[in-house]
Short mmCIF file of C-alpha atoms in Angstrom, two decimals:
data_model
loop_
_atom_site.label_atom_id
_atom_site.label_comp_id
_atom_site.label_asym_id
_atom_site.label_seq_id
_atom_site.Cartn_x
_atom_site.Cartn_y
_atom_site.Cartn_z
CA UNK A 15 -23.25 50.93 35.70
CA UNK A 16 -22.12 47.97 32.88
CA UNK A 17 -22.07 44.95 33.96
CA UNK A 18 -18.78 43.03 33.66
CA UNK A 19 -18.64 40.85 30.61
CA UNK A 20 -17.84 37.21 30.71
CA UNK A 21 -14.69 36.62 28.87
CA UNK A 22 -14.79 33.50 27.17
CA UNK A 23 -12.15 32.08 24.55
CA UNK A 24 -12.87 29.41 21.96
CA UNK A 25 -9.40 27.53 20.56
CA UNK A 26 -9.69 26.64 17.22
CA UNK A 27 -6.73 24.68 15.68
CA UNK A 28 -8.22 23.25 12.06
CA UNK A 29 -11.14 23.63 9.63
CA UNK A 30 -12.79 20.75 11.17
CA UNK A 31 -13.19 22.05 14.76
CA UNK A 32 -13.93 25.44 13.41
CA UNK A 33 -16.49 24.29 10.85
CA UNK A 34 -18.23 22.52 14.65
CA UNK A 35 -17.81 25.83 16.15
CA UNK A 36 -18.33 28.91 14.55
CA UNK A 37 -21.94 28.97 15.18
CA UNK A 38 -21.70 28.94 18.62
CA UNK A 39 -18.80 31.15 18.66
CA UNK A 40 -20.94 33.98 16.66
CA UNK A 41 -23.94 33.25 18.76
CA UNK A 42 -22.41 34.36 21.94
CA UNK A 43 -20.09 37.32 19.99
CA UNK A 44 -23.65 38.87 19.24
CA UNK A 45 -24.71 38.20 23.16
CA UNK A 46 -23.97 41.79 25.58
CA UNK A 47 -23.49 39.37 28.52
CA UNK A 48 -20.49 37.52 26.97
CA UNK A 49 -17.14 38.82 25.10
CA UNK A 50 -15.70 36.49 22.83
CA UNK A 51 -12.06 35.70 22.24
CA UNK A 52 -10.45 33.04 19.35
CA UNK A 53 -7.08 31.60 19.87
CA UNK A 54 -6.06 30.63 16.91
CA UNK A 55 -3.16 28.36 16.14
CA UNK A 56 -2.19 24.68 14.27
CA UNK A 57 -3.16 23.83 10.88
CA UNK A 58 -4.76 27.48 10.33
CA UNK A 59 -1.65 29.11 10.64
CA UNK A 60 0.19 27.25 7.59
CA UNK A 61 0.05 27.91 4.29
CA UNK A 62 0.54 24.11 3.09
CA UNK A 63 -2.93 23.78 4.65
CA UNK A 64 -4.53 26.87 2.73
CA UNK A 65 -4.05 29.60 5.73
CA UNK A 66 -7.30 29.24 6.79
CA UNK A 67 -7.08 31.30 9.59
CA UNK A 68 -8.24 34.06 6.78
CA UNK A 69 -11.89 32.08 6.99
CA UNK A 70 -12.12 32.88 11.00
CA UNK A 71 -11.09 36.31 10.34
CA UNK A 72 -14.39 36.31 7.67
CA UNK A 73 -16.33 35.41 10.45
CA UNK A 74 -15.67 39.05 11.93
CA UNK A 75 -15.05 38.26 15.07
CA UNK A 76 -13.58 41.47 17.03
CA UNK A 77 -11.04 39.80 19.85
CA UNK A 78 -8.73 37.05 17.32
CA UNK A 79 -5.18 35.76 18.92
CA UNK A 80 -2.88 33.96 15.68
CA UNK A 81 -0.18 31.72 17.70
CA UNK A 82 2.32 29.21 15.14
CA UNK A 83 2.67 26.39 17.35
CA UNK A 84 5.26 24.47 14.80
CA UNK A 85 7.14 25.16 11.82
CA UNK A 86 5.66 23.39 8.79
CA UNK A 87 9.13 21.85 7.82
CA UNK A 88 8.88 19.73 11.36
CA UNK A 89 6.19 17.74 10.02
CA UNK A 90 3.65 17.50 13.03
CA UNK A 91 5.84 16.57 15.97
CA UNK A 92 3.13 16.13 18.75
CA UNK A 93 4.59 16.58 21.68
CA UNK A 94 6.28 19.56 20.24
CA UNK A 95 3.25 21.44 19.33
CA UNK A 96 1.79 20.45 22.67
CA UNK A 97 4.65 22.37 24.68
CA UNK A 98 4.93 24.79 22.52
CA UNK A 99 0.93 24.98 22.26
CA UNK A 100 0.90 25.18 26.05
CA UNK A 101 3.29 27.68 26.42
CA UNK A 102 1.72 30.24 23.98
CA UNK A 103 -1.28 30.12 25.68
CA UNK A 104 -0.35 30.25 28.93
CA UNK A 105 0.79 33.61 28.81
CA UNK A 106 -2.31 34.61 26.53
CA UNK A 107 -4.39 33.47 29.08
CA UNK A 108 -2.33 35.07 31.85
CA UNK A 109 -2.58 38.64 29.99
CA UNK A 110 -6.63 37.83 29.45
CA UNK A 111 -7.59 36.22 32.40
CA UNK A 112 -10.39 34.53 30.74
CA UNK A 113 -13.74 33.44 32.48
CA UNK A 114 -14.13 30.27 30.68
CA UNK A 115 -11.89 28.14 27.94
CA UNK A 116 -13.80 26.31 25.35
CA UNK A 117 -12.04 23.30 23.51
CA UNK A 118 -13.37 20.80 20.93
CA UNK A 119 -12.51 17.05 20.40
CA UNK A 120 -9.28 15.36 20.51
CA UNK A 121 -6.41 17.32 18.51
CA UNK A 122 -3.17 18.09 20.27
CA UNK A 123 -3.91 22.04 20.87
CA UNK A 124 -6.99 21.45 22.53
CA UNK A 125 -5.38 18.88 25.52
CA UNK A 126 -2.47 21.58 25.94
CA UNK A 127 -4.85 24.30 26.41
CA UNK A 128 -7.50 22.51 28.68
CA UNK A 129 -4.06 21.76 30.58
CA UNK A 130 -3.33 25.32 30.73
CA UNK A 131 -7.15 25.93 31.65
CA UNK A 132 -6.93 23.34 34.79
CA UNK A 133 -3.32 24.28 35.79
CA UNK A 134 -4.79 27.83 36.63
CA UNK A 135 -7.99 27.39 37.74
CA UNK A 136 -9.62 28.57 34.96
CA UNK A 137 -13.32 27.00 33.68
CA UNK A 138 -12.64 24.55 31.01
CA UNK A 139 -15.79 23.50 28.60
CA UNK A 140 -15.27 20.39 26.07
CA UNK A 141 -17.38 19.76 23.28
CA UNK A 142 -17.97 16.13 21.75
CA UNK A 143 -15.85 14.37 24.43
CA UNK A 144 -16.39 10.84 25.34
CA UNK A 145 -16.23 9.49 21.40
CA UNK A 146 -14.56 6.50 20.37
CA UNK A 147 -12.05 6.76 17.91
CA UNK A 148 -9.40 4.68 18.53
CA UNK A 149 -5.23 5.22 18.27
CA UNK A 150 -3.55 8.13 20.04
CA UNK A 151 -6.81 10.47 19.10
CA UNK A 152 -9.20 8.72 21.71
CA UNK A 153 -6.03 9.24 24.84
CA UNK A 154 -5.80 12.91 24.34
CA UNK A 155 -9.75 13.05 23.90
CA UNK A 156 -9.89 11.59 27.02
CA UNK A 157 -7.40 12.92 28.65
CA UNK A 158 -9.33 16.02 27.97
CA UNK A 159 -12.34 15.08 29.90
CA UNK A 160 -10.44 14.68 33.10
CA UNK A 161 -9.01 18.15 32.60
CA UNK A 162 -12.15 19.76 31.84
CA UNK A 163 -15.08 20.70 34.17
CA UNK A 164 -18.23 21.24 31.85
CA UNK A 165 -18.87 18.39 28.86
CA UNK A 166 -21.25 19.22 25.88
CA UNK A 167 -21.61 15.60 24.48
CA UNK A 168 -23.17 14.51 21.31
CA UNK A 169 -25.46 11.76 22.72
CA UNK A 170 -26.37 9.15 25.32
CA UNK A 171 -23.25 6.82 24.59
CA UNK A 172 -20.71 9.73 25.07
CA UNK A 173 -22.16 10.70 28.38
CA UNK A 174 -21.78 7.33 29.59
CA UNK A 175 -18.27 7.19 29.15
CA UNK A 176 -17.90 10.44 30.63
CA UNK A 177 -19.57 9.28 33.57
CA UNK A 178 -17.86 5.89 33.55
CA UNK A 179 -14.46 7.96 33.55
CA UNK A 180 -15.76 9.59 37.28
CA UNK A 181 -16.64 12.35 35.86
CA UNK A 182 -20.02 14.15 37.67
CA UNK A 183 -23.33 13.90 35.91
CA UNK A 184 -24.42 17.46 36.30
CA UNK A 185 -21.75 18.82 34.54
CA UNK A 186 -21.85 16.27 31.58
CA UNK A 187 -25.24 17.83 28.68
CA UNK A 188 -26.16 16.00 25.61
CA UNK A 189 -26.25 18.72 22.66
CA UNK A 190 -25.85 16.70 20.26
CA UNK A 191 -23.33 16.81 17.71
CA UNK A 192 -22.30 20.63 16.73
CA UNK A 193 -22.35 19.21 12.70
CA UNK A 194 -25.89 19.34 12.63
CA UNK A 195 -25.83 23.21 12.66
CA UNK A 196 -23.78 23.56 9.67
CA UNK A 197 -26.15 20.41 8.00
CA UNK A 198 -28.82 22.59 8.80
CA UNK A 199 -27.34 25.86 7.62
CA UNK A 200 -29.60 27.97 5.06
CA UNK A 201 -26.22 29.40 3.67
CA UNK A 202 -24.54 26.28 2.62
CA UNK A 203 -23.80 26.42 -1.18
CA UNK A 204 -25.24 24.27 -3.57
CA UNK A 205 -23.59 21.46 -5.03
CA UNK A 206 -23.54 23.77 -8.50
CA UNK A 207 -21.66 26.36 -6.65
CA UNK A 208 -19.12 24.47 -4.86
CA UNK A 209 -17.64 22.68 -8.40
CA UNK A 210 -17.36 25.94 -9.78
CA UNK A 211 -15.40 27.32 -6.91
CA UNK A 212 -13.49 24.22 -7.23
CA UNK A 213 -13.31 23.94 -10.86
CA UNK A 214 -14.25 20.31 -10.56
CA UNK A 215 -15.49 19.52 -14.35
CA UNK A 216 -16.74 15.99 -13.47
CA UNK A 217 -20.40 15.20 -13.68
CA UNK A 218 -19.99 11.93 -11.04
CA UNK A 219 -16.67 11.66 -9.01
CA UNK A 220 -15.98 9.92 -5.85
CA UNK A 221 -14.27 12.05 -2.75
CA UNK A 222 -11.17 10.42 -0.91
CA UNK A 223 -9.80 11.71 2.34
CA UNK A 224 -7.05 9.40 3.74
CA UNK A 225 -5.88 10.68 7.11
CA UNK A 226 -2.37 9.15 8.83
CA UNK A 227 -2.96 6.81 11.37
CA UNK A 228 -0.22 8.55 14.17
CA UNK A 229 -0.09 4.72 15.77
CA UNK A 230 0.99 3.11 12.32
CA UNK A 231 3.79 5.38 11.15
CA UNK A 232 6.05 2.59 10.21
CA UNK A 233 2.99 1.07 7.64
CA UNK A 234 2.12 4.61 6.58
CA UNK A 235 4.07 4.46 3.31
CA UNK A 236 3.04 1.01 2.43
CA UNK A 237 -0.82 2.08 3.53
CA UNK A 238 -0.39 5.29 0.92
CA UNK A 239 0.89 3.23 -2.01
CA UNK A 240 -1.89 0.58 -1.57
CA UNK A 241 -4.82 3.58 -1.27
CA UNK A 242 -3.20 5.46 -4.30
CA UNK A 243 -2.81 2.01 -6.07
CA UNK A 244 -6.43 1.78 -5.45
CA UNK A 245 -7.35 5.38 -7.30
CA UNK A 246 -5.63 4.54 -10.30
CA UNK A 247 -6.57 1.08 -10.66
CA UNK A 248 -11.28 1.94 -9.89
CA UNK A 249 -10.62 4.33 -13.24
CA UNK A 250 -12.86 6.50 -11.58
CA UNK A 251 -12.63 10.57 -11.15
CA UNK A 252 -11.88 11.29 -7.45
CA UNK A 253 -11.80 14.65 -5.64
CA UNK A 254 -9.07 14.24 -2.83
CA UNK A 255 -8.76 16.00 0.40
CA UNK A 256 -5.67 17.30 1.40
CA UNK A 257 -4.61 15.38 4.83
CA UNK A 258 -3.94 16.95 8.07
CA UNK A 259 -0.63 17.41 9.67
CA UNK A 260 -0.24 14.30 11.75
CA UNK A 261 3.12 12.21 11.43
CA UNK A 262 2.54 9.84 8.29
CA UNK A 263 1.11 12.91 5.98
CA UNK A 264 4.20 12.94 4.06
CA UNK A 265 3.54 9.37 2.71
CA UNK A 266 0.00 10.55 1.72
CA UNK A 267 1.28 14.22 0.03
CA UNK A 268 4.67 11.89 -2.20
CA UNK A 269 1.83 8.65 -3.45
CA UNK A 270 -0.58 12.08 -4.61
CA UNK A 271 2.36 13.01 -6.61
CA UNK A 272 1.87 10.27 -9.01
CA UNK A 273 -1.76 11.61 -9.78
#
């Protein structure tokens, strides 16, 4: 007789969570005791931030759930996305009935879906909670502890804030910080490889990422101009990151324009 199969769904919501995840998430897809599902939703779904729900689908996972959870044009209206975020998977995980609900960190999908998770009695596991980040980031991570049941933390500090916020100890397990797998990766590309899939002709060159600060939306613009101001003025050759889809990016995407 088979033995029921514990369904367990990871959310992923942007390259950086999934970059934290995906080992895990193929770890247990190749275990017989577990079945894997990926919800799949925010800045993956968009094609102003490169569609990269086409990398999870790479991953060949066999169970994969696309959701839009805001039109691009809105900008990144949080509490928006978090409805609408917590309405789309409430009826996924109504149909599913998952076992367990894995969530990473502190973007806006993964509170709404540990909500969904607590509201209904279903396990909820967070990874890298108890971080200090500052602005709106370090509420929802927060926030997400109290909803969830099982923390993964990245090291002593984090479980000590965990604790501190009443949650119990023998639910809260140092694993430390899921980055370390892909540092660790044998299949990372070599620096060689990664300017030629980039076309990046520049022998030395600095990477900028500039991020909006959600708390600071009134300064964003003036913040932008001063960073881009900055760019110009070192002389140097910089390789800049695209930012996320926070309130603010706007500011970011219109001072790029004048590179």
């Amino acid at each position: 007789m088979d033995t029921k199969k514990i369904k367990i769904v990871f959310l992923t919501g942007t390259r950086a969570d999934y970059g934290k995840i995906k080992k895990i998430m193929s770890t247990l897809e190749k275990n017989d005791l577990f079945e894997l599902h990926v919800f799949v939703t925010g800045m993956h779904m968009h094609a102003q931030y490169g569609e990269t729900y086409r990398e999870v689908y790479k991953d060949g996972y066999k169970n994969i759930f696309l959701y839009f959870n805001q039109r691009t044009s809105m900008g990144s209206v949080m509490d928006v996305a978090l409805a609408n975020t917590i309405s789309g998977f409430s009826a996924y995980a109504c149909e599913l009935e998952p076992d367990l609900i894995v969530v990473h960190g502190d973007r806006i999908e993964a509170l709404a879906v540990a909500i969904v998770g607590a509201m209904n009695n279903i396990l909820v596991a967070h990874i890298e909670g108890g971080e200090v980040s500052g602005t709106i980031d370090e509420s929802i991570r927060h926030a997400i502890t109290k909803l969830a049941h099982v923390h993964f933390v990245a090291n002593e500090e984090s479980k000590k804030r965990i604790l501190q916020l009443g949650e119990r100890e023998d639910r809260v397990h140092i694993i430390g910080s899921p980055d370390i797998d892909i540092m660790l990766s044998p299949n990372l590309p070599t620096i060689e490889e990664a300017k030629l899939r980039y076309g990046i002709p520049f022998d030395t060159f600095i990477i900028g990422m500039f991020h909006p600060v959600t708390t600071s939306y009134n300064n964003m613009s003036k913040y932008a101009k001063i960073y881009v101001d900055a760019i110009v003025t070192s002389g140097k050759n910089f390789i800049l990151i695209h930012p996320n889809n926070d309130i603010g990016r706007e500011f970011i995407i219109e001072e790029y324009t004048r590179l």
